[in-house]
XYZ file of C-alpha atoms in Angstrom:
370
model
C -3.595 -14.234 -47.640
C -7.295 -13.992 -47.601
C -9.181 -14.178 -44.496
C -11.221 -16.745 -43.432
C -13.625 -15.398 -41.224
C -16.236 -12.061 -42.723
C -15.835 -8.571 -41.960
C -17.266 -8.392 -39.469
C -15.941 -11.359 -38.175
C -12.607 -10.472 -38.139
C -13.258 -6.793 -36.841
C -14.231 -8.095 -33.758
C -11.486 -10.479 -33.218
C -9.046 -7.222 -33.456
C -11.077 -5.947 -31.354
C -11.370 -8.839 -28.942
C -7.538 -9.645 -28.967
C -7.071 -6.092 -28.034
C -8.905 -6.068 -25.855
C -6.972 -9.266 -24.498
C -3.531 -7.617 -24.398
C -5.452 -4.548 -22.298
C -6.475 -6.810 -20.383
C -3.263 -8.997 -19.401
C -1.670 -5.455 -19.269
C -3.546 -3.938 -16.457
C -3.140 -7.695 -14.695
C 0.556 -8.293 -14.519
C 0.933 -3.926 -13.394
C -1.915 -4.456 -11.038
C -0.302 -7.530 -9.169
C 3.090 -6.190 -9.586
C 1.858 -2.762 -7.180
C -0.215 -4.964 -3.980
C 1.284 -6.315 -0.727
C 0.503 -6.794 2.679
C 1.694 -5.308 6.007
C 2.909 -9.166 7.867
C 1.794 -7.727 11.869
C 3.106 -9.885 14.609
C 0.871 -9.521 17.416
C -0.903 -12.996 17.704
C -0.306 -15.454 19.177
C -1.603 -17.877 17.381
C -0.130 -17.049 13.988
C 1.574 -19.398 11.987
C 5.556 -19.604 11.206
C 8.222 -17.806 9.644
C 8.489 -19.818 7.176
C 4.941 -21.195 6.832
C 3.700 -17.122 6.135
C 5.808 -16.374 3.967
C 4.659 -19.661 2.265
C 1.613 -18.241 2.125
C 2.569 -15.415 0.351
C 4.482 -16.427 -2.387
C 0.824 -19.150 -2.845
C -0.888 -16.678 -3.266
C 0.663 -14.503 -5.865
C 1.681 -11.697 -3.110
C 4.720 -10.142 -4.293
C 5.194 -7.423 -1.668
C 5.933 -7.545 2.460
C 6.101 -5.142 4.805
C 7.022 -5.552 8.327
C 6.845 -3.738 11.087
C 10.141 -4.420 12.377
C 13.519 -6.365 11.918
C 12.451 -9.932 12.656
C 15.095 -12.593 11.920
C 12.930 -15.521 11.460
C 10.637 -13.769 9.009
C 13.951 -12.125 7.433
C 15.796 -16.009 7.412
C 12.666 -17.003 5.302
C 12.479 -14.005 3.151
C 15.658 -15.399 1.471
C 15.354 -15.779 -2.068
C 11.400 -16.018 -1.561
C 11.328 -13.300 -4.466
C 9.329 -11.143 -2.204
C 10.197 -6.958 -1.911
C 9.860 -5.543 0.763
C 9.218 -2.985 3.829
C 11.696 -2.870 7.034
C 10.383 -0.701 9.169
C 12.188 0.247 12.160
C 10.415 0.480 15.995
C 9.720 3.186 17.146
C 11.219 2.064 20.144
C 14.472 2.208 18.590
C 14.099 6.069 16.696
C 16.074 8.431 19.978
C 19.393 5.462 19.423
C 19.344 5.329 15.921
C 19.121 8.780 15.342
C 21.524 9.949 18.688
C 24.195 7.466 16.873
C 24.875 7.442 14.148
C 27.771 4.127 15.404
C 24.146 2.411 16.486
C 22.989 3.426 12.574
C 25.713 1.961 10.623
C 25.247 -1.597 13.074
C 21.177 -1.869 12.372
C 22.004 -0.773 8.552
C 25.179 -4.019 8.542
C 22.537 -6.538 11.333
C 19.222 -5.850 9.319
C 20.163 -4.627 6.320
C 23.134 -5.613 3.969
C 23.180 -10.232 6.120
C 20.689 -10.911 4.021
C 20.685 -8.827 1.460
C 20.009 -9.309 -1.457
C 18.911 -12.642 -1.083
C 16.012 -10.136 0.657
C 14.497 -7.505 -1.524
C 14.911 -4.794 0.750
C 12.756 -2.027 -1.029
C 12.106 0.493 1.202
C 13.648 1.250 5.421
C 10.263 2.881 7.208
C 12.061 4.748 10.228
C 9.224 4.802 12.343
C 5.372 4.265 11.545
C 2.580 7.212 12.658
C 4.881 9.367 14.735
C 3.112 12.652 14.533
C 4.750 16.204 17.250
C 1.419 16.249 18.284
C 0.053 13.733 20.428
C 1.374 10.531 22.512
C 3.621 9.538 19.400
C 5.081 13.210 20.303
C 8.087 12.495 21.994
C 10.062 10.820 18.777
C 9.016 13.511 16.348
C 12.049 15.523 17.988
C 14.239 11.516 16.662
C 12.438 10.596 13.523
C 14.475 13.089 11.099
C 17.613 12.506 12.841
C 17.516 8.668 12.598
C 16.177 8.399 8.265
C 18.959 10.377 8.352
C 21.489 8.040 9.702
C 19.749 4.310 7.894
C 20.331 6.702 5.029
C 24.610 6.912 4.967
C 24.499 4.017 6.688
C 23.209 2.682 3.537
C 24.623 5.057 1.426
C 28.266 4.235 2.085
C 26.974 0.665 0.671
C 26.106 2.241 -2.382
C 22.675 1.236 -2.052
C 20.780 4.342 -1.749
C 19.645 4.254 -5.225
C 18.228 0.530 -5.227
C 17.209 0.423 -0.834
C 15.191 3.916 -0.041
C 14.640 6.124 3.477
C 11.110 7.203 4.760
C 9.183 7.019 7.496
C 4.862 6.637 6.723
C 2.193 8.644 8.267
C -1.363 8.525 8.465
C -3.751 11.284 8.291
C -3.463 12.516 11.260
C -1.645 14.942 9.637
C -3.672 16.535 6.646
C -5.348 19.895 8.583
C -7.633 20.356 4.799
C -7.577 17.361 2.445
C -11.434 18.630 0.773
C -11.605 19.476 -1.921
C -8.383 17.006 -2.596
C -6.847 20.213 -4.472
C -6.078 22.048 -1.654
C -4.976 19.411 0.795
C -2.757 20.791 3.037
C -0.990 19.704 5.812
C -1.622 20.968 9.384
C 0.498 24.136 10.904
C 1.174 22.454 13.846
C 3.623 19.349 12.273
C 4.385 21.477 9.389
C 7.660 22.346 10.868
C 8.642 18.837 11.469
C 7.466 17.178 8.221
C 9.071 20.044 5.276
C 12.252 18.581 6.379
C 11.497 15.368 5.832
C 9.819 16.031 2.501
C 13.088 17.929 1.133
C 15.284 14.851 3.057
C 13.194 12.639 0.695
C 12.581 15.167 -2.118
C 17.536 14.310 -1.724
C 17.524 11.738 -1.710
C 15.105 10.977 -4.191
C 12.346 8.501 -1.724
C 8.705 8.214 -1.823
C 6.059 9.811 1.684
C 4.550 6.588 3.104
C 1.284 7.003 4.293
C -1.130 5.027 5.616
C -4.915 5.963 4.234
C -8.094 4.256 5.568
C -11.207 5.890 4.104
C -12.290 3.497 6.825
C -12.182 5.512 9.451
C -13.104 8.246 7.844
C -16.672 6.819 7.015
C -17.571 5.778 10.538
C -16.203 9.518 11.289
C -18.511 10.946 10.009
C -21.078 8.665 7.545
C -24.246 11.437 7.352
C -21.364 13.369 4.997
C -19.743 10.018 3.945
C -21.525 7.220 1.813
C -20.285 3.934 2.190
C -20.478 3.385 -1.878
C -18.249 6.578 -1.832
C -16.252 5.036 0.584
C -16.186 0.986 -0.648
C -15.515 2.292 -4.310
C -19.048 0.894 -4.868
C -20.027 4.871 -6.142
C -21.642 4.550 -9.779
C -21.321 8.240 -10.846
C -18.665 11.161 -9.730
C -19.202 12.265 -6.638
C -16.923 15.232 -6.308
C -15.446 17.623 -8.965
C -12.929 18.683 -7.865
C -12.076 21.795 -11.333
C -9.914 19.112 -13.865
C -10.729 15.474 -11.444
C -14.088 13.905 -10.903
C -13.829 11.981 -7.764
C -15.865 8.231 -6.907
C -14.046 6.769 -4.352
C -12.402 8.310 -0.996
C -9.905 6.295 -1.428
C -8.062 8.496 -4.890
C -9.711 11.502 -3.141
C -7.909 11.212 0.385
C -4.697 10.324 -1.510
C -4.709 13.095 -3.926
C -4.969 15.493 -0.420
C -1.414 14.107 0.646
C -0.467 14.696 -3.097
C -1.210 18.145 -3.415
C 0.414 18.407 0.267
C 2.838 18.011 -0.590
C 2.633 20.383 -3.836
C 1.265 22.909 -2.053
C 3.953 23.473 0.154
C 6.446 24.088 -2.186
C 9.700 22.065 -1.558
C 8.779 19.407 -4.528
C 7.840 16.841 -6.209
C 7.951 13.687 -3.839
C 6.177 10.615 -4.956
C 3.304 8.534 -2.661
C 3.007 5.230 -1.895
C 0.137 4.390 -0.086
C 1.797 2.049 3.008
C -1.381 0.989 5.191
C -4.912 0.929 4.113
C -7.938 -2.149 5.488
C -10.380 -2.676 6.331
C -11.524 -4.625 9.587
C -14.634 -7.049 9.261
C -16.255 -6.926 12.781
C -15.590 -4.258 15.666
C -16.365 -1.479 14.963
C -19.680 0.516 13.125
C -19.986 -0.619 9.758
C -16.567 -2.857 9.872
C -18.725 -5.592 8.249
C -17.535 -8.399 7.132
C -19.445 -8.003 3.388
C -18.047 -4.926 3.949
C -14.459 -5.728 3.774
C -14.385 -7.692 0.697
C -15.890 -5.397 -1.626
C -13.487 -2.160 -0.007
C -10.320 -5.159 -0.266
C -11.512 -6.260 -3.341
C -11.514 -3.115 -5.374
C -8.633 -2.016 -3.506
C -6.974 -4.299 -5.397
C -7.877 -4.283 -8.790
C -7.637 -0.335 -8.451
C -3.727 -0.852 -8.189
C -3.095 -0.890 -11.652
C -2.755 2.583 -11.636
C -2.989 6.284 -10.441
C -4.913 8.492 -8.651
C -6.359 11.297 -10.036
C -4.236 13.751 -9.084
C -0.511 11.541 -10.526
C -2.287 9.673 -12.889
C 0.660 8.221 -14.976
C 2.036 5.187 -11.988
C -0.048 3.155 -10.554
C -0.191 3.829 -6.591
C 2.107 1.400 -4.658
C -0.082 0.119 -2.233
C -0.029 -2.670 1.269
C -3.699 -3.463 2.535
C -3.174 -3.626 6.265
C -3.105 -6.859 6.620
C -2.239 -10.592 7.162
C -3.905 -12.424 9.875
C -6.753 -11.534 11.965
C -4.382 -10.083 15.186
C -5.495 -11.627 18.394
C -3.843 -9.360 21.239
C -3.723 -6.196 19.156
C -6.313 -3.779 21.181
C -9.110 -2.129 20.794
C -10.845 -4.955 19.795
C -11.443 -3.426 16.134
C -7.508 -3.909 15.724
C -8.069 -7.044 15.601
C -10.071 -7.861 12.736
C -8.024 -6.301 9.770
C -7.193 -9.935 7.844
C -6.694 -11.055 4.540
C -6.383 -14.968 6.096
C -7.395 -16.453 9.821
C -4.566 -17.632 12.151
C -5.649 -20.773 10.715
C -3.955 -19.992 6.530
C -7.483 -19.795 5.854
C -9.062 -16.979 3.349
C -10.840 -14.617 5.045
C -12.428 -13.655 1.736
C -13.134 -15.198 -1.581
C -10.881 -12.976 -3.815
C -7.090 -13.846 -4.738
C -3.361 -12.200 -5.741
C -2.406 -14.511 -8.293
C -3.516 -16.905 -11.010
C -5.832 -18.676 -8.809
C -7.836 -15.653 -9.515
C -10.960 -16.046 -12.285
C -11.728 -12.732 -13.685
C -14.709 -12.319 -16.667
C -13.716 -10.476 -20.059
C -17.793 -9.335 -22.097
C -17.212 -8.547 -25.139
C -20.436 -7.692 -26.051
C -19.764 -8.086 -29.941
C -19.625 -11.338 -29.165
C -22.241 -11.581 -27.099
C -20.189 -13.542 -24.746
C -18.446 -14.096 -21.992
C -14.383 -15.464 -22.293
C -13.200 -16.335 -18.857
C -9.460 -15.421 -17.694
C -7.239 -16.170 -15.359
C -5.887 -12.584 -13.754
C -2.849 -11.512 -11.175
C -4.815 -9.125 -9.514
């Protein structure tokens, strides 16, 4: 059958359809990779049921909880939201020293809610380091991880629920260039056995990645566009890899640090990333808006070092939390405690995107699932 379009228009229409398909696939992928951390350190926050409804109405499909808050877990039932369930540092000693305590913890906080709550990871401890203020907890992290893992494994759920821990970037000794990333010498005896366990259990390492703190601590050497994903060109050339933003460089320094232990291949999930809107150097509403918007867009792809799989990323945090300190910690929220959005971008079908096809010299508004 002869086409009703002239040849050049047929080509243009086909090009548009191809771009539309690629665009749609990318948006679906992006949507699936973004979560938001639900912190509760505020005396004016909505109820758990309201919060879960807010996640769902904004098409936020993943959540991180820092402790097994029973009201939140109840509200998550049948919501379809995937969950990182946290074990507070204060519980590590008990879980590490008594396997029965770990089994009871898993029964009370995991089995009592599974599978109506889609627990994907258990984060056993957050930002524990063998040096510094949290050093006392370090001796308990791996034994607690192992006891929780064994309790999950005993129920045959170790392939569905992965047990890990969350670290911060202070454990990285060298991050520049990213390919030379390495863990600090004084944390290797702590971290290497954890990486070995993660390899055995096929679990990812959870890492909190904050370009904001790197930028605010060294604005002379780190440009704001590089930190905000807005640099128009490659800023750091590292062999075959080029870095246009600091997030990718920091993430790949972690990938390289893991690889450079020569223990084996372990994936990384970015369990926190965010930008404050007030309270410190570079902490402005506009900077936060640009960073977070671009972080959502970026989540549909991998990093230069590991490009084949999109980076699962959790934004910190859902709300401004008025009981956190220092002051800057109060201003990381995507939403105000009133449930009003702080920023104009969204996560689901309410988010408009535009795609420009030069051949048509026209702009086509599309609905994004980012």
